[in-house]
XYZ file of C-alpha atoms in Angstrom:
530
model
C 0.000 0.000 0.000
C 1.049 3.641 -0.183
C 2.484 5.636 2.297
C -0.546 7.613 2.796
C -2.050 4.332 3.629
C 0.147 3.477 6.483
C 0.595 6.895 7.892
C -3.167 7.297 8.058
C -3.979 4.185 8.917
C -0.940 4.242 11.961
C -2.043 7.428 13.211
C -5.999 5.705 13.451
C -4.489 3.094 15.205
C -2.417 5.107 17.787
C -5.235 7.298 18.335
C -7.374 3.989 19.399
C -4.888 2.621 21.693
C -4.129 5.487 23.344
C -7.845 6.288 23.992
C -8.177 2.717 25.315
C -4.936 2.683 27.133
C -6.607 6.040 28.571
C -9.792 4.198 29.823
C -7.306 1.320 31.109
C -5.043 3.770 33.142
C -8.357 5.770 34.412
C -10.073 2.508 35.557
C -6.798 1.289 37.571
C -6.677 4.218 39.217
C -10.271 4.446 40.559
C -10.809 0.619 41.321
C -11.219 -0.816 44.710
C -8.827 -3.868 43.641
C -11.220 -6.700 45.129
C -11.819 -10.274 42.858
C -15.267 -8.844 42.304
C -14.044 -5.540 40.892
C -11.426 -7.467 38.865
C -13.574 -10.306 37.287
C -16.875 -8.870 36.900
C -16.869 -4.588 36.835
C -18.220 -4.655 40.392
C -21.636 -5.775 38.779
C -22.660 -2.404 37.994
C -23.340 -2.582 34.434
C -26.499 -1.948 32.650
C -28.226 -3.869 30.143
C -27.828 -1.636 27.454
C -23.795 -1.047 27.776
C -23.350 -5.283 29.117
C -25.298 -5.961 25.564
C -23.125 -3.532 23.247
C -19.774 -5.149 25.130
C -21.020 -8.850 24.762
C -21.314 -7.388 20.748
C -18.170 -6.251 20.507
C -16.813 -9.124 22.774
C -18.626 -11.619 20.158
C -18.017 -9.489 16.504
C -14.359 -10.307 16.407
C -11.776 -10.401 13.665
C -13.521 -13.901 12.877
C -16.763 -12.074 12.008
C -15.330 -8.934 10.239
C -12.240 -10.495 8.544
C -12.694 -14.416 8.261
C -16.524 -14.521 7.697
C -16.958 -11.675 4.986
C -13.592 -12.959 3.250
C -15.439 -16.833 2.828
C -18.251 -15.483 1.685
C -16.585 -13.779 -1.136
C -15.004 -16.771 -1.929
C -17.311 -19.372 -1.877
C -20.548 -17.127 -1.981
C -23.556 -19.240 -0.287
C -21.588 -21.611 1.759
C -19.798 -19.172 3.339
C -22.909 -18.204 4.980
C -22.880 -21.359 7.023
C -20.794 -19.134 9.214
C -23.112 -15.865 9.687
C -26.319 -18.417 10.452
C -24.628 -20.412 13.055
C -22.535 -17.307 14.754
C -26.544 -15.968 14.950
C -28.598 -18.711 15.868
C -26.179 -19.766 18.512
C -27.803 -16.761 20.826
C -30.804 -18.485 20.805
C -29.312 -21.526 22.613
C -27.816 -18.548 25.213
C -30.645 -16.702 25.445
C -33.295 -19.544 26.395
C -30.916 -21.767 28.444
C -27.841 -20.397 29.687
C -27.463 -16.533 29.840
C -29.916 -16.037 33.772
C -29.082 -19.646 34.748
C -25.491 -18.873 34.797
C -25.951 -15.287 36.160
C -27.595 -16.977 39.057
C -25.713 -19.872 40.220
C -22.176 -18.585 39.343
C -19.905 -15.844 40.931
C -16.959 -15.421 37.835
C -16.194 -18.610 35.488
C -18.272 -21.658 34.183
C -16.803 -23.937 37.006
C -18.683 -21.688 39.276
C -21.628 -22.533 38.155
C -20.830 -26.659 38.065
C -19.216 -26.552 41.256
C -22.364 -25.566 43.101
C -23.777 -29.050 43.470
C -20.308 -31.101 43.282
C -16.986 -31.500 45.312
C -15.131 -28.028 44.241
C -11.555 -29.385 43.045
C -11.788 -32.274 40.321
C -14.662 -29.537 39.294
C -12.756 -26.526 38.916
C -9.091 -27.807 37.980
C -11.043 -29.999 34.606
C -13.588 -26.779 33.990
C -10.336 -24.172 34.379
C -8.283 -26.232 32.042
C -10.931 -26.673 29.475
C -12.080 -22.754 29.567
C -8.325 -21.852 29.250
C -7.543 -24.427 26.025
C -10.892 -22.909 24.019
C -9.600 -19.157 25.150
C -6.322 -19.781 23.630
C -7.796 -21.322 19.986
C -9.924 -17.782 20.277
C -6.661 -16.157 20.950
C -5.076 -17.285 18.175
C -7.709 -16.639 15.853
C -7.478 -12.655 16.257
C -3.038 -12.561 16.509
C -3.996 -14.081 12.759
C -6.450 -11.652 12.135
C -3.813 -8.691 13.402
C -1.015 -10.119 11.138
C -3.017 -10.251 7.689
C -3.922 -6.956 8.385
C -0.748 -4.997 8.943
C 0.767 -7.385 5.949
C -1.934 -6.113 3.480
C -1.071 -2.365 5.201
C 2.813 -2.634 4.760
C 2.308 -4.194 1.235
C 2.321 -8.188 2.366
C 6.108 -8.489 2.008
C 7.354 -8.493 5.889
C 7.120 -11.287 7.865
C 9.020 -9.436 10.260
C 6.213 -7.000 10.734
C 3.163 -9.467 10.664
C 5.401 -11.360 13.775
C 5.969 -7.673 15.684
C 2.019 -6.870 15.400
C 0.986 -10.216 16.972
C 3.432 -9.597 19.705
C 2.541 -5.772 20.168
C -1.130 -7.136 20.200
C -0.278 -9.579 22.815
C 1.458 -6.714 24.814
C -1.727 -4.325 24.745
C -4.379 -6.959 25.831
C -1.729 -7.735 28.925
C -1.745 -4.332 30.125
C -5.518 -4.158 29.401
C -6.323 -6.837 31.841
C -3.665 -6.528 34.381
C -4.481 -2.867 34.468
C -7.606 -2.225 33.766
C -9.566 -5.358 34.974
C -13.486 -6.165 33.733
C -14.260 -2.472 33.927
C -11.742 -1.380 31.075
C -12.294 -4.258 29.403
C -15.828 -3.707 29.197
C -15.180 -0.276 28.073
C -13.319 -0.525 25.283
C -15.571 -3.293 24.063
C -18.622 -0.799 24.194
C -16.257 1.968 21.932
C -15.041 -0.921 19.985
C -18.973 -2.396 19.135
C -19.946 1.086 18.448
C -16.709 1.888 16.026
C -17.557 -1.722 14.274
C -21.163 -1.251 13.626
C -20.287 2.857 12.372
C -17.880 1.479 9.882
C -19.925 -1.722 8.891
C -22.636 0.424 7.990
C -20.988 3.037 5.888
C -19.647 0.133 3.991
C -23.182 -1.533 3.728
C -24.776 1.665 2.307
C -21.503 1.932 0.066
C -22.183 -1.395 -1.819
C -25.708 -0.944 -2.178
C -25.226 2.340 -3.654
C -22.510 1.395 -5.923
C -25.106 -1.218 -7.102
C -27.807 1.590 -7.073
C -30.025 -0.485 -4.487
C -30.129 -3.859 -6.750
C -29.240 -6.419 -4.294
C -30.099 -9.173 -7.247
C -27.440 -7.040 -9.283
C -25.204 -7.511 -6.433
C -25.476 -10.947 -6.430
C -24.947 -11.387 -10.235
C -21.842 -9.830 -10.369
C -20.646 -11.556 -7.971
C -21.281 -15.039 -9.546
C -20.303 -13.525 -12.628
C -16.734 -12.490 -11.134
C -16.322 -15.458 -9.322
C -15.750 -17.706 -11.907
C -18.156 -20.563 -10.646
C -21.579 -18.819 -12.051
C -24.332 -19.312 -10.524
C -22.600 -22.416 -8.306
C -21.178 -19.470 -6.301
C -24.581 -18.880 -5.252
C -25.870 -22.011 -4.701
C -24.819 -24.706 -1.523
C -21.914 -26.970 -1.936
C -19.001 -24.543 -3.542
C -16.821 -25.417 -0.367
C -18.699 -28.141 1.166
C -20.599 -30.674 -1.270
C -17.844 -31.292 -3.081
C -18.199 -35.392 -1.789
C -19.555 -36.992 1.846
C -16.539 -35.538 3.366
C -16.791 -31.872 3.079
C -21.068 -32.459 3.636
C -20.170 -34.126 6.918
C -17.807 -31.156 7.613
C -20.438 -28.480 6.856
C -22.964 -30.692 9.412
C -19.756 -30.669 12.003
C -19.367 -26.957 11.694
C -22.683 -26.179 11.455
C -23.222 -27.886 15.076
C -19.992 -26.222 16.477
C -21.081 -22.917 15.889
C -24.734 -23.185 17.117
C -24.030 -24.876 20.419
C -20.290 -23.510 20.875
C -21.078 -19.672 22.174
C -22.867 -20.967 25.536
C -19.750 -22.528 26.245
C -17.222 -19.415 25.396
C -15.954 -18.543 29.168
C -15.637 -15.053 27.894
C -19.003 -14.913 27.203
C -20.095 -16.315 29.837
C -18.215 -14.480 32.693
C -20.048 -11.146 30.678
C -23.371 -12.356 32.624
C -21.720 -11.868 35.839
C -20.997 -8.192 35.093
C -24.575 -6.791 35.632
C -26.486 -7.065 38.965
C -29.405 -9.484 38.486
C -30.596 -12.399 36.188
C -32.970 -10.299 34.506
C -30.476 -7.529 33.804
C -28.282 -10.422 32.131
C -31.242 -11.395 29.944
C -31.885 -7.395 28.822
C -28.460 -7.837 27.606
C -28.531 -11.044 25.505
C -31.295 -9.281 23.835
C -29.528 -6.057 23.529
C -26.730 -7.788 21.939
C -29.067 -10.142 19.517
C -29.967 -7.124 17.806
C -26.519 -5.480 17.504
C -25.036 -8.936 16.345
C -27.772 -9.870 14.132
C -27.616 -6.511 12.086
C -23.924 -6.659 11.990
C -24.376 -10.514 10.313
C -26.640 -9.334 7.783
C -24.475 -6.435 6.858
C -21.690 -8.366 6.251
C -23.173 -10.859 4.230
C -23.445 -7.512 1.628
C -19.948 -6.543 2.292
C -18.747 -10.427 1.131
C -20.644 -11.003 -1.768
C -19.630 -6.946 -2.498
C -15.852 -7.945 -1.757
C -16.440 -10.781 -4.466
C -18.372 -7.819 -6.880
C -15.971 -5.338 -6.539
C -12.501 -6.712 -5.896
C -12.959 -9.999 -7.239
C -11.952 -13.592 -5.532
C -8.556 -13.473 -7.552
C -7.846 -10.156 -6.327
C -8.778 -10.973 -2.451
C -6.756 -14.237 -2.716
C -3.839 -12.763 -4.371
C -3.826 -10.866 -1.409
C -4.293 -13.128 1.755
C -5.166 -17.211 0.891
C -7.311 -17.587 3.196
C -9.408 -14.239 2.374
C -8.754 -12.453 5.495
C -8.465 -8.956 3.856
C -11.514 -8.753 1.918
C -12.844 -5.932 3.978
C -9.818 -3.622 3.337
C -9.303 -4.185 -0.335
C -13.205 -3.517 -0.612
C -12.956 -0.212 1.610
C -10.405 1.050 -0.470
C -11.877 -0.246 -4.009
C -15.214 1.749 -2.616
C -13.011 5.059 -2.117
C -11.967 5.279 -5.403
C -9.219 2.684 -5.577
C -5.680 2.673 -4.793
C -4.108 6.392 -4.473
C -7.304 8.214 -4.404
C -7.653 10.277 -1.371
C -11.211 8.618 -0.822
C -9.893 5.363 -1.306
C -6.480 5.643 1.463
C -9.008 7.625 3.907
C -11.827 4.931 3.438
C -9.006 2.049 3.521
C -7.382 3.278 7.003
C -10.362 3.713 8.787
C -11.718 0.079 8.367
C -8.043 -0.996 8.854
C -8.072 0.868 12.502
C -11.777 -0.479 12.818
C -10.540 -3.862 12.384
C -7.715 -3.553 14.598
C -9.617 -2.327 17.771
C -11.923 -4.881 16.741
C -8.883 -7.627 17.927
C -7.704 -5.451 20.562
C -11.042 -5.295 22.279
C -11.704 -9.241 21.907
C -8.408 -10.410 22.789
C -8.555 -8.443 25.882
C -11.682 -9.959 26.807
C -10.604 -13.471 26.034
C -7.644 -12.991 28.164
C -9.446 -12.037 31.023
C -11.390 -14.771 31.328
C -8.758 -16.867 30.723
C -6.991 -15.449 33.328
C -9.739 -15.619 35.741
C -10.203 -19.388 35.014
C -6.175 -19.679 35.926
C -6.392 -17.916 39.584
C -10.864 -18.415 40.450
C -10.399 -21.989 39.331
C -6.869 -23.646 38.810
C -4.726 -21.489 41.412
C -7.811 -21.834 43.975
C -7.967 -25.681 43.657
C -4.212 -26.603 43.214
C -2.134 -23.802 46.110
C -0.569 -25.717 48.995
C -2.572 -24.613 52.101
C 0.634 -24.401 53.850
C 1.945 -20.224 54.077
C -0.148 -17.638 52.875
C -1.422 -17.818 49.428
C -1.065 -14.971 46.808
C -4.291 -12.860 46.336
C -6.194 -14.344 43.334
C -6.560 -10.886 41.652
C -2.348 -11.087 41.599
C -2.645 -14.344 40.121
C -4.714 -13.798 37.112
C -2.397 -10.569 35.983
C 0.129 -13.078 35.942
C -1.844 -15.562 34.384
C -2.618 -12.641 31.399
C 1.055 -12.539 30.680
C 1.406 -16.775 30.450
C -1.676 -16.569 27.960
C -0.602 -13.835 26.147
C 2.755 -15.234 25.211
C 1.121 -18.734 24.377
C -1.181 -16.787 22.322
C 1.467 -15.112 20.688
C 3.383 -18.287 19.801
C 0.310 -20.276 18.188
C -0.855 -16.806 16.216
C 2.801 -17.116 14.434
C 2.085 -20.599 13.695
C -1.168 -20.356 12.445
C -0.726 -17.204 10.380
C -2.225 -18.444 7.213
C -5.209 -19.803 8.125
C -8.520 -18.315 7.976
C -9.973 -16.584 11.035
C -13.309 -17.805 10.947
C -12.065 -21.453 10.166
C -9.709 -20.888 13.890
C -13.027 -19.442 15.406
C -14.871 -22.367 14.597
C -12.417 -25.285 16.026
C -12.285 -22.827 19.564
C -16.504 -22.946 19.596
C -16.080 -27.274 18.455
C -13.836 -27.148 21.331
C -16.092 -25.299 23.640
C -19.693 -27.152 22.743
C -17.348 -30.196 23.256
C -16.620 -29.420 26.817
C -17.737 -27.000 28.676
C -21.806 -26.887 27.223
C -22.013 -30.309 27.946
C -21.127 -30.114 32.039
C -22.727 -26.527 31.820
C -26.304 -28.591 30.697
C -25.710 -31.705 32.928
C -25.249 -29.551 35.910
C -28.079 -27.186 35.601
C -31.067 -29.591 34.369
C -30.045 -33.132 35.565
C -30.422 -34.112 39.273
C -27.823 -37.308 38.890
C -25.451 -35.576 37.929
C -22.005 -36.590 39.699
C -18.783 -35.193 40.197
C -17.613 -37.824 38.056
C -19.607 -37.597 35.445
C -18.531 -33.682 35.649
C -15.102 -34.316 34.717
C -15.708 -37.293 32.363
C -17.485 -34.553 30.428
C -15.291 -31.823 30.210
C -12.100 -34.600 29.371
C -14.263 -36.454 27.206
C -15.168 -33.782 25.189
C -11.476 -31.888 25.128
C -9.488 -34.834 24.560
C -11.111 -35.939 21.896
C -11.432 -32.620 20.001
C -7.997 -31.535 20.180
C -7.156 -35.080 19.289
C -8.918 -35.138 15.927
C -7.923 -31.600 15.111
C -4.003 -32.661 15.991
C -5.092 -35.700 13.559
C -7.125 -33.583 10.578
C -6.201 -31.828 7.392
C -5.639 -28.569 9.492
C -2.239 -29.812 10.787
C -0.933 -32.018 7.973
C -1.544 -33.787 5.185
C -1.999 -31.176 2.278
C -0.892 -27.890 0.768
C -2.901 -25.725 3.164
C -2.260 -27.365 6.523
C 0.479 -25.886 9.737
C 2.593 -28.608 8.830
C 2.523 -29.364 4.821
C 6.020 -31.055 4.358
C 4.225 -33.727 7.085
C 1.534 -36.609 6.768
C -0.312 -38.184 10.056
C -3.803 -37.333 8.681
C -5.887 -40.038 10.273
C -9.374 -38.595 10.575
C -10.593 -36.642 7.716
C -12.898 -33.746 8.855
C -11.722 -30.340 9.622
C -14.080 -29.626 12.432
C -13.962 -32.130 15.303
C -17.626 -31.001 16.458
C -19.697 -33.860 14.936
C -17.557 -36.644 17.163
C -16.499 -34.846 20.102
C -19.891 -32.886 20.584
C -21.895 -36.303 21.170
C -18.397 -37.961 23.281
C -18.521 -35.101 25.875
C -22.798 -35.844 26.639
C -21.905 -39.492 26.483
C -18.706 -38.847 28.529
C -20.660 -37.199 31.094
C -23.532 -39.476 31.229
C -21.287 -42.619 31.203
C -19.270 -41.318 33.884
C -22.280 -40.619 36.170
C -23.944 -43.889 35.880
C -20.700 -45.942 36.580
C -20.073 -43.531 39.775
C -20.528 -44.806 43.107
C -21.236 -41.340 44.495
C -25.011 -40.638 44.747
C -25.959 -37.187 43.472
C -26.970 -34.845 46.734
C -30.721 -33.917 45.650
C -30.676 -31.361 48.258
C -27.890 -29.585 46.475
C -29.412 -30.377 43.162
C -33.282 -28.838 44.940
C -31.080 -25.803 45.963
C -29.456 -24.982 43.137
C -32.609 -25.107 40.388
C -34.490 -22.587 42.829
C -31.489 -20.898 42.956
C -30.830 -20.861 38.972
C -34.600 -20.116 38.423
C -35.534 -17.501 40.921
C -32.048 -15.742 41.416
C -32.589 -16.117 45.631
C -29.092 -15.898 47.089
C -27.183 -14.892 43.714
C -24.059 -13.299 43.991
């Protein structure tokens, strides 16, 4: 790109992180430094501002990069993506989002932990909620690194590896510093920056198209080079009983992974009743589900405008779709319209992953000291404050983070996305169900589901095409492809319910029905909430 690009585009940037860092530094200084301040905001969020930060906690680089960038290229199937990201609320809305807010305090092993013996609980829930934070991690460092390649002209590897570690940097002193309270912040100026620049876009394409959305759609089969096929199912995933089994895998992994996202869970605990929590999943339905319809226009306007050859020439996986559109939209490269246009969705989509990452990290971070710290410290001596913990535990995920984003830098960001939510509706929504609705429910059978839902999703994704076996995978000059989906989420989903139901019928401990009594009030009514 030109040098107007990357000035303008640097100086958006800087101006975002130093606002945020000035929200960060302002909320460190006025915070009363307990767990409750740290974790959750001090609970003193309203609906309205808790639903615009679970928006811009849940419209990440995935949904602004990844998603738009498969649509335009591979048109209807890349809508698999936008559908399941969407429908997935329903599944938090009617079952999880007051439940949760009721019977937990911080994390998801809060919640589980309520009816069964605390440490086997927590240490299995902690490590699962940490392992699906990291995949999100990972998914935005890529994000970050095709977008200051396409900025500095794709050529430095050296660059695209310095962004992913200044990126880890920020969200550490985001969380350390600032806590829930920042973090919720810049979420809420982040959501609102996302949706401004998502729109202008929107009423861009349609105007370059004059309205004509069937026009739109034309041109885009037309310049896709597939015809009408673009628009049509099976461009990416009918190709043979493989990829159609993939698309059902993915499909489930997206619907049923968000109730299981810890950082979208510990959002519940930030406002001060269940009913609050619900005002917010509705708040953010309606955010998130104009933001998915928008950017179905922007990728099958990426595919009419740019062109597929043009976006993959670009990026591979079609991560900067977005940007070239912005700046074809402007008036191309070198017009002033076209560098302003460009820089402005650039910055958008970089406090986009600042704003999520910090938010994963958190929770992360909270799951480390609430859950794995709690459960594992010697009694003996006194024990480290928990809140001193988790800003330690910030820096050990951010640099893991870091590492795997280097790794995975050419994959897509909406194909990472999905293997974290596989991961998550593997594990953690199958104890999360268990312990809410069934009064048998064990401690074994607790962490038979979380295991047997990780293990075998990282398993299969260790053994898919994502890690070896063909041109595309992390490691292509290597072959121990054994199981041939992408997505793990059509085995590992069922395995974690069976795992869980298996391990409470073979358990000689019989479930406490007082607890169980004690807990559904609890969950239903909200008496004795935190």
């Amino acid at each position: 790109m030109t040098d107007e690009h990357q000035t303008l585009a640097l100086l958006l940037f800087s101006g975002f992180v130093a606002v945020t860092l000035a929200i960060t530094t302002w909320v460190s200084r006025n915070r009363r430094g307990s767990a409750e301040e740290f974790y959750a905001g001090g609970r003193l969020f309203s609906p309205m501002e808790n639903g615009f930060a679970i928006a811009g906690d849940y419209m990440s680089a995935a949904s602004f990069l990844g998603v738009t960038g498969l649509i335009a290229l591979f048109g209807y199937d890349g809508l698999l993506y936008v559908v399941g990201f969407l429908v997935a609320w329903l599944v938090v809305l009617f079952l999880v989002a007051e439940l949760v807010r009721n019977c937990g305090r911080f994390t998801l092993a809060d919640v589980v932990a309520a009816r069964m013996r605390e440490r086997p609980v927590r240490i299995a829930a902690g490590t699962s909620s940490v392992t699906v934070s990291v995949l999100y991690l990972v998914a935005q460092m890529v994000g970050a690194g095709s977008l200051v390649a396409l900025l500095l002209g794709g050529t430095s590897e050296a660059a695209r590896a310095w962004t992913v570690i200044g990126v880890g940097a920020l969200m550490v002193i985001y969380v350390s510093l600032g806590g829930m309270r920042a973090t919720t912040w810049i979420q809420i100026v982040k959501a609102v920056l996302l949706l401004g620049g998502t729109i202008a876009l929107t009423v861009l394409v349609l105007m370059r198209f004059h309205g004509d959305v069937d026009r739109l759609l034309l041109t885009a089969a037309e310049r896709s080079g597939h015809g009408q096929a673009f628009l049509a199912p099976g461009l990416k995933y009918g190709g043979d009983w493989t990829a159609r089994f993939d698309f059902i895998s993915l499909g489930l992994a997206l619907v049923l992974g968000t109730a299981g996202l810890p950082h979208i869970l510990s959002r519940f605990y930030t406002v001060p009743t269940a009913r609050a929590a619900r005002r917010s999943v509705v708040w953010a339905v309606g955010l998130i589900g104009g933001f998915y319809l928008m950017t179905i226009v922007l990728g099958f306007g990426a595919a009419a405008t740019v062109g597929p050859d043009a976006v993959r020439g670009s990026n591979a996986a079609g991560n900067t779709a977005v940007p070239l559109l912005a700046l074809d939209l402007g008036g191309g490269a070198g017009s002033t319209g076209g560098t302003v246009l460009f820089a402005i969705v650039a910055a958008v989509a970089f406090a986009t992953i600042l704003a999520v990452v910090a938010g994963i990290t958190l929770a992360s971070s909270a799951s480390v000291a609430h859950d794995l710290y709690a459960s594992l410290r010697r009694r003996r001596g006194k024990p480290r404050s928990e809140v001193a913990v988790a800003r330690v535990a910030a820096v050990g995920v951010g640099v893991v983070a870091i590492a795997l984003g280097l790794l995975a830098r050419d994959l897509n960001v909406a194909f990472l996305v999905g293997l974290a939510f596989a991961v998550a509706a593997s594990a953690n929504l199958p104890v999360l169900l268990y312990s809410l609705f069934w009064s048998r429910f064990t401690t074994r059978g607790a962490v038979w589901a979380v295991y047997g839902g990780l293990v075998p999703a990282l398993v299969l994704v260790v053994l898919s095409p994502v890690v070896s076996g063909s041109p595309e995978s992390l490691f292509p000059s290597v072959d121990f492809q054994y199981f041939p989906l992408q997505n793990p989420g059509l085995v590992s989903i069922p395995l974690g319910f069976l795992a869980g139901w298996l391990g409470t019928v073979t358990s000689a401990e019989v479930a406490d029905e007082a607890r169980h009594a004690e807990t559904e009030v609890r969950s239903l009514t909200g008496a004795g909430a935190a």
